[in-house]
Amino acid sequence: MTTIVSNLQLVRDRITTACIAAGRDPSSVRLLAVSKTFDAGAVAEAMSDGQRAFGENYIAEGVEKIQALQADRSSLEWHCIGPVQSNKTRLVAEHFDWVHSVDRLKIAQRLSEQRPAHLPPLQICLQVNVDGGANKSGLAPDETLELARQVAQLPRLTLRGLMAIPEPAPDFVAACALHARTKAIFDQINAAGVLPVPMDTLSLGMTADLEAAIHAGSTMVRVGTAIFGGR
Ligand SMILES: *Cc1c(COP(=O)(O)O)cnc(C)c1O
């Protein structure tokens, strides 16, 4: 067994244990393997153990890997999880399946306009700056409902949920409380009745805090280091 495969199995065990501790069904949390800075060979190793969803931060690097693994394209799901500037929206719309990091209407409109007609709608999460970090991307919590309403109306996008990257917390309880803020925004928006279809995805939790995120209701954890190693 390779290191990546044994790491993947450990991460799956962490997810299962966290779900059981939180009284949740382990199948309610998906694992997104964050392959940024690792090459297509590392992705292929994870694929050999059944991993299908991969996350990339840097768009040019992600597109390079997507193209290197083109033969497997139909069985893979590629998620863009890093900042998207206006001049990169076309590449994202043409190559990725999901974007977790939308925080402006202009970017959403460009992604919708540039999504090729032969592909299914791009799956979108809005990134929320849940703890107000000054230099962080993401929407203010009180702007999230309005952007969700607008994105849900764009023809070539499907609004799936919210993503957040809170500052590291000192302990489990504090980490749970931060993730719970995003869960509360998610629940409020779904309850507001302004979306044609409720959101179903809470993209929360990374290597250091996936247990807290699952406790708070995450449905998709984005894990890099624990699978592929340090960067
Ligand atoms: C790098 C990254 C991750 C993975 O972080 P790890 O701590 O390596 O698990 C998850 N989400 C985003 C947005 C990232 O940039």
Short mmCIF file of C-alpha atoms and ligand atoms in Angstrom, two decimals:
data_model
loop_
_atom_site.label_atom_id
_atom_site.label_comp_id
_atom_site.label_asym_id
_atom_site.label_seq_id
_atom_site.Cartn_x
_atom_site.Cartn_y
_atom_site.Cartn_z
CA MET A 1 0.00 0.00 0.00
CA THR A 2 1.38 3.45 -0.82
CA THR A 3 1.58 6.22 1.74
CA ILE A 4 -1.17 8.15 -0.02
CA VAL A 5 -3.48 5.13 0.04
CA SER A 6 -2.85 4.41 3.72
CA ASN A 7 -3.28 8.11 4.54
CA LEU A 8 -6.58 8.15 2.67
CA GLN A 9 -7.81 5.22 4.70
CA LEU A 10 -6.82 7.00 7.94
CA VAL A 11 -8.71 10.12 6.85
CA ARG A 12 -11.79 8.06 5.99
CA ASP A 13 -11.56 6.50 9.46
CA ARG A 14 -11.35 9.97 11.03
CA ILE A 15 -14.47 11.01 9.12
CA THR A 16 -16.37 7.89 10.16
CA THR A 17 -15.35 8.26 13.81
CA ALA A 18 -16.31 11.95 13.82
CA CYS A 19 -19.69 11.18 12.27
CA ILE A 20 -20.43 8.48 14.81
CA ALA A 21 -19.38 10.80 17.66
CA ALA A 22 -21.71 13.47 16.27
CA GLY A 23 -24.58 11.02 15.78
CA ARG A 24 -24.42 11.42 12.00
CA ASP A 25 -24.48 8.94 9.15
CA PRO A 26 -20.89 8.57 7.82
CA SER A 27 -22.22 8.67 4.27
CA SER A 28 -23.45 12.24 4.87
CA VAL A 29 -19.90 13.64 4.65
CA ARG A 30 -17.92 13.61 1.42
CA LEU A 31 -14.14 13.73 1.25
CA LEU A 32 -12.57 16.24 -1.12
CA ALA A 33 -8.88 15.39 -1.56
CA VAL A 34 -6.96 18.67 -1.89
CA SER A 35 -4.14 17.91 -4.32
CA LYS A 36 -2.69 21.43 -4.69
CA THR A 37 1.11 21.41 -5.16
CA PHE A 38 1.11 17.60 -5.70
CA ASP A 39 1.41 16.17 -9.19
CA ALA A 40 -0.92 14.09 -11.33
CA GLY A 41 0.87 10.94 -10.15
CA ALA A 42 -0.23 11.65 -6.57
CA VAL A 43 -3.81 12.15 -7.76
CA ALA A 44 -3.62 8.86 -9.66
CA GLU A 45 -2.53 7.07 -6.49
CA ALA A 46 -5.54 8.40 -4.62
CA MET A 47 -7.74 7.40 -7.59
CA SER A 48 -6.40 3.85 -7.32
CA ASP A 49 -8.09 3.67 -3.91
CA GLY A 50 -11.41 4.97 -5.19
CA GLN A 51 -11.03 8.69 -4.46
CA ARG A 52 -12.89 10.67 -7.12
CA ALA A 53 -13.23 14.29 -5.93
CA PHE A 54 -10.13 16.51 -5.97
CA GLY A 55 -9.65 20.14 -4.96
CA GLU A 56 -7.24 22.63 -6.47
CA ASN A 57 -6.37 26.15 -5.31
CA TYR A 58 -4.32 27.46 -8.19
CA ILE A 59 -6.21 27.50 -11.44
CA ALA A 60 -3.40 27.04 -13.96
CA GLU A 61 -1.93 24.20 -11.91
CA GLY A 62 -5.33 22.57 -11.58
CA VAL A 63 -6.06 22.76 -15.30
CA GLU A 64 -2.69 21.17 -16.03
CA LYS A 65 -3.59 18.19 -13.82
CA ILE A 66 -7.10 17.93 -15.23
CA GLN A 67 -5.59 17.71 -18.70
CA ALA A 68 -2.91 15.22 -17.63
CA LEU A 69 -5.70 12.96 -16.29
CA GLN A 70 -8.06 13.59 -19.21
CA ALA A 71 -8.51 9.87 -19.88
CA ASP A 72 -10.28 9.58 -16.51
CA ARG A 73 -12.15 12.88 -16.79
CA SER A 74 -15.66 11.42 -16.75
CA SER A 75 -15.07 9.56 -13.47
CA LEU A 76 -13.43 12.50 -11.69
CA GLU A 77 -14.88 15.58 -10.05
CA TRP A 78 -12.63 18.65 -9.97
CA HIS A 79 -13.30 21.38 -7.41
CA CYS A 80 -11.78 24.87 -7.59
CA ILE A 81 -11.30 25.98 -3.97
CA GLY A 82 -8.97 28.98 -4.38
CA PRO A 83 -9.57 32.64 -5.19
CA VAL A 84 -10.94 33.27 -8.70
CA GLN A 85 -10.00 36.54 -10.42
CA SER A 86 -12.03 37.85 -13.37
CA ASN A 87 -9.33 36.94 -15.89
CA LYS A 88 -9.44 33.27 -14.76
CA THR A 89 -13.17 32.65 -14.88
CA ARG A 90 -13.12 31.22 -18.40
CA LEU A 91 -10.52 28.57 -17.52
CA VAL A 92 -12.51 27.64 -14.43
CA ALA A 93 -15.83 27.50 -16.32
CA GLU A 94 -14.33 25.32 -19.04
CA HIS A 95 -12.46 22.82 -16.86
CA PHE A 96 -13.86 22.46 -13.34
CA ASP A 97 -17.05 20.84 -12.03
CA TRP A 98 -17.38 22.84 -8.81
CA VAL A 99 -16.23 26.21 -7.45
CA HIS A 100 -16.24 26.68 -3.64
CA SER A 101 -14.83 30.19 -3.55
CA VAL A 102 -17.39 32.52 -5.17
CA ASP A 103 -17.76 35.73 -3.19
CA ARG A 104 -18.89 38.32 -5.76
CA LEU A 105 -21.78 38.54 -8.21
CA LYS A 106 -19.48 39.65 -11.03
CA ILE A 107 -17.45 36.44 -10.80
CA ALA A 108 -20.61 34.34 -10.67
CA GLN A 109 -22.04 36.09 -13.74
CA ARG A 110 -18.86 35.51 -15.72
CA LEU A 111 -18.74 31.83 -14.71
CA SER A 112 -22.36 31.41 -15.83
CA GLU A 113 -21.80 33.19 -19.16
CA GLN A 114 -18.61 31.27 -19.87
CA ARG A 115 -19.81 27.79 -18.87
CA PRO A 116 -19.75 25.77 -22.13
CA ALA A 117 -23.16 24.62 -23.33
CA HIS A 118 -22.12 20.96 -23.60
CA LEU A 119 -21.24 20.76 -19.89
CA PRO A 120 -23.67 20.49 -16.97
CA PRO A 121 -24.11 23.62 -14.84
CA LEU A 122 -21.14 24.56 -12.67
CA GLN A 123 -21.78 23.62 -9.02
CA ILE A 124 -21.25 26.62 -6.74
CA CYS A 125 -20.53 27.28 -3.07
CA LEU A 126 -20.31 30.82 -1.75
CA GLN A 127 -17.30 31.51 0.44
CA VAL A 128 -18.23 33.24 3.69
CA ASN A 129 -15.69 35.18 5.75
CA VAL A 130 -17.30 33.87 8.87
CA ASP A 131 -14.94 35.34 11.47
CA GLY A 132 -14.33 38.64 9.72
CA GLY A 133 -10.60 38.11 9.08
CA ALA A 134 -9.46 41.39 7.52
CA ASN A 135 -7.34 40.03 4.65
CA LYS A 136 -9.47 37.05 3.88
CA SER A 137 -11.60 36.45 0.85
CA GLY A 138 -15.23 35.67 1.39
CA LEU A 139 -18.50 37.48 1.81
CA ALA A 140 -19.63 39.16 4.98
CA PRO A 141 -22.23 36.94 6.67
CA ASP A 142 -24.95 39.58 6.22
CA GLU A 143 -24.35 39.75 2.44
CA THR A 144 -24.64 36.03 1.93
CA LEU A 145 -28.41 35.67 1.59
CA GLU A 146 -28.60 38.27 -1.18
CA LEU A 147 -25.74 36.77 -3.21
CA ALA A 148 -27.23 33.29 -2.77
CA ARG A 149 -30.53 34.56 -4.17
CA GLN A 150 -28.78 36.13 -7.17
CA VAL A 151 -26.49 33.18 -7.91
CA ALA A 152 -29.42 30.77 -7.76
CA GLN A 153 -30.96 32.65 -10.70
CA LEU A 154 -27.95 32.38 -13.03
CA PRO A 155 -28.74 29.88 -15.77
CA ARG A 156 -25.46 27.95 -16.01
CA LEU A 157 -24.75 27.70 -12.28
CA THR A 158 -26.28 25.50 -9.58
CA LEU A 159 -26.02 26.92 -6.08
CA ARG A 160 -25.03 24.04 -3.78
CA GLY A 161 -23.96 25.67 -0.54
CA LEU A 162 -21.46 27.58 1.55
CA MET A 163 -17.74 27.26 2.20
CA ALA A 164 -15.67 28.83 4.98
CA ILE A 165 -12.09 28.73 6.28
CA PRO A 166 -12.18 30.08 9.83
CA GLU A 167 -9.01 31.09 11.61
CA PRO A 168 -7.39 28.23 13.55
CA ALA A 169 -9.15 27.83 16.89
CA PRO A 170 -7.40 27.03 20.19
CA ASP A 171 -9.46 23.92 20.91
CA PHE A 172 -12.23 21.64 19.71
CA VAL A 173 -15.05 23.56 21.38
CA ALA A 174 -13.91 26.87 19.88
CA ALA A 175 -13.50 25.29 16.45
CA CYS A 176 -17.02 23.82 16.65
CA ALA A 177 -18.43 27.24 17.58
CA LEU A 178 -16.79 28.90 14.56
CA HIS A 179 -18.04 26.24 12.15
CA ALA A 180 -21.48 26.45 13.73
CA ARG A 181 -21.69 30.09 12.61
CA THR A 182 -21.48 29.02 8.97
CA LYS A 183 -24.03 26.28 9.61
CA ALA A 184 -26.37 28.88 11.13
CA ILE A 185 -26.07 31.13 8.06
CA PHE A 186 -26.72 28.10 5.85
CA ASP A 187 -29.85 27.17 7.81
CA GLN A 188 -31.13 30.76 7.81
CA ILE A 189 -30.77 31.07 4.04
CA ASN A 190 -32.50 27.76 3.41
CA ALA A 191 -35.29 28.75 5.80
CA ALA A 192 -35.76 32.16 4.17
CA GLY A 193 -37.51 30.52 1.23
CA VAL A 194 -35.75 32.65 -1.40
CA LEU A 195 -34.02 29.78 -3.22
CA PRO A 196 -35.76 27.61 -5.82
CA VAL A 197 -33.95 24.58 -4.36
CA PRO A 198 -32.45 24.44 -0.87
CA MET A 199 -28.67 24.29 -0.57
CA ASP A 200 -27.28 20.84 0.34
CA THR A 201 -23.53 21.40 0.81
CA LEU A 202 -21.55 22.80 3.72
CA SER A 203 -17.88 22.78 2.69
CA LEU A 204 -16.16 23.01 6.08
CA GLY A 205 -13.13 21.42 7.69
CA MET A 206 -9.56 20.66 6.70
CA THR A 207 -6.80 18.41 8.08
CA ALA A 208 -6.63 20.19 11.44
CA ASP A 209 -10.32 20.69 12.14
CA LEU A 210 -12.37 18.15 10.24
CA GLU A 211 -13.81 16.61 13.43
CA ALA A 212 -15.08 20.00 14.64
CA ALA A 213 -16.50 20.77 11.20
CA ILE A 214 -18.35 17.44 11.10
CA HIS A 215 -19.67 18.09 14.59
CA ALA A 216 -21.05 21.41 13.32
CA GLY A 217 -22.71 19.88 10.26
CA SER A 218 -20.13 19.85 7.45
CA THR A 219 -21.13 17.74 4.45
CA MET A 220 -17.80 18.05 2.63
CA VAL A 221 -14.35 18.17 4.22
CA ARG A 222 -11.41 19.46 2.16
CA VAL A 223 -8.30 17.56 3.20
CA GLY A 224 -4.81 18.01 1.77
CA THR A 225 -1.97 17.50 4.24
CA ALA A 226 -3.36 14.37 5.93
CA ILE A 227 -3.61 12.64 2.53
CA PHE A 228 -0.72 13.90 0.42
CA GLY A 229 1.70 15.11 3.12
CA GLY A 230 3.13 18.50 4.02
CA ARG A 231 3.51 21.22 1.43
C1 LIG B 1 -5.09 23.94 1.16
C2 LIG B 1 -6.54 24.01 1.41
C3 LIG B 1 -7.22 22.96 2.06
C4 LIG B 1 -6.51 21.74 2.63
O1 LIG B 1 -5.80 22.11 3.76
P1 LIG B 1 -5.02 21.00 4.65
O2 LIG B 1 -4.80 21.69 5.93
O3 LIG B 1 -3.77 20.67 3.92
O4 LIG B 1 -5.92 19.82 4.79
C5 LIG B 1 -8.58 23.06 2.20
N1 LIG B 1 -9.27 24.13 1.73
C6 LIG B 1 -8.66 25.15 1.12
C7 LIG B 1 -9.48 26.29 0.61
C8 LIG B 1 -7.28 25.13 0.95
O5 LIG B 1 -6.68 26.16 0.36
#
